[in-house]
Amino acid sequence: MPEQREAHEAILDRLNRRLRTLCQCTSTCFQAESEQELLQSICETLVTGGEVRLAWIGYCEDDAEKTVRPVAQAGSGLDYLERVKTSWGEMETGQGPAGIAARTGKACWIDDIRTDPRFSPWRVAALARGYASCIAVPLIAHRKQRGAVDLRGTLNLYSAECNAFDESAIEHYTGLATAVAYAVTALRGHLAEDLAYGVTALRARAERKQAEEALHQAREELAHVTRVTTLGELAASIAHEVNQPLAAIIADANACLHWLEADRPDLDSVREALAAVVKDGDRAAEVITRIRALLSRSSVAHRPCDLAGVIRDVLLLVGPELGRHGTALQTSLATDLPPVMGDRVQLQQVLLNLLLNAAEAVRNVPPERRRLVVRSTLEQRDDGSWAVVAVEDAGVGFREEQTPRLFEAFYTTKPGGLGMGLSISRSIMDRHRGRLWATANPGHGATFHLALPGMR
Ligand SMILES: Nc1ncnc2c1ncn2[C@@H]1O[C@H](COP(=O)(O)OP(=O)(O)OP(=O)(O)O)[C@@H](O)[C@H]1O
Ligand SMILES: [Mg+2]
């Protein structure tokens, strides 16, 4: 009787340990974050459980030798797996428990490694490492649709005792392997979902980037076209500006010729006239250079910019146009403007738009109101120094309720207007981290302000 009790206790003890191991394996199945981590933890838990000396998991490969490739292992005598070859094909190395389990989908075990002929290819190596019996259970998962095999492998356990794997053990480990196979496919499924999500996100990002680039390009194109049309509107004034120095050059050159024909040429006058020719030539060239810059389609490059220089260039371009319409231009320019980061041509374009709008706003008002003031100031704010340029006019102005619409694309109150000037200007300012806004003057007209952060 006491012997029986001892035997029962031993069984109970073994079942208890199995149960604990099984619980640990199940929690690994839920917690593992990668397939490799899952397989490795299962092997380690099984070995720690004390019932097996070596545990390894092999995946079946579709190579010529139908290799069962070990992917995780734990226990003692790990070099065993480096020494032996296991296959799931019909050849000799495929007739062991691992090969049979993988091929047939059924558990296969060896009660005594010393005597079972099926184990002869591995016998010496196994006995040398103290393995006496073993079991292989299939690790197979079928895809839900069409029943295709998603995963084919085996879980292999080796014990130091003969006959270690009885019926209950076979059932137990087969069940465990099924759970592990599910966990693997679940992890792979998540991985696939993650990948699919990642790919979609990447694609969306690429598409958005493409759209942004197209928009950016369209904007640049538009900015360029409007610049060209604006300059077209200025053509008469520009031609005049270039013609003036050219006419002076011709007059001076003629005078020189005249002086040189004399018996005693007045060389001082010739020298003076030639100096004037050079100066006028430079002036004409400068106008042309400025126009060419504005007409250029060169890519936008933000570099340190001298805003005072930008204002000066634009005033030189629109000055003659204002003069033609009897508009007075007054300036009040700060001498201490900090350099700003920006694209010179685009900043010129913004200022040009503001000045042309102002010029148009005063075109049909009484002569005494046909005046513009361009003011530049340096403002110290909490976030550093800002260069502010204001273009003030005493023209038609705008009504309070128009304010939010002024910067909208295609908003115009002019018969021939496009309504793009301010919208383009604002997008240029946005890209310069600057601001552009309008205020109605207390008396007549409007003031448009642009602010750019000074370089730090
Ligand atoms: N200085 C100003 N005084 C009064 N209203 C102005 C002034 N500047 C702009 N506006 C108003 O804002 C509108 C939009 O100006 P915006 O420069 O965007 O277009 P536009 O001048 O009408 O046409 P374009 O595209 O040729 O410049 C103008 O039609 C006008 O009603
Ligand atoms: Mg305009």
CSV table of C-alpha atoms and ligand atoms in Angstrom, one decimal, residues 353 357 360 414 421, ligand 2:
chain,number,residue,atom,x,y,z
A,353,ASN,CA,2.3,93.7,-55.0
A,357,ASN,CA,-2.2,97.8,-54.9
A,360,GLU,CA,-4.2,101.4,-57.8
A,414,LYS,CA,-11.0,95.6,-59.6
A,421,GLY,CA,-1.6,89.4,-55.5
B,2,MG,MG,-3.0,93.3,-56.5
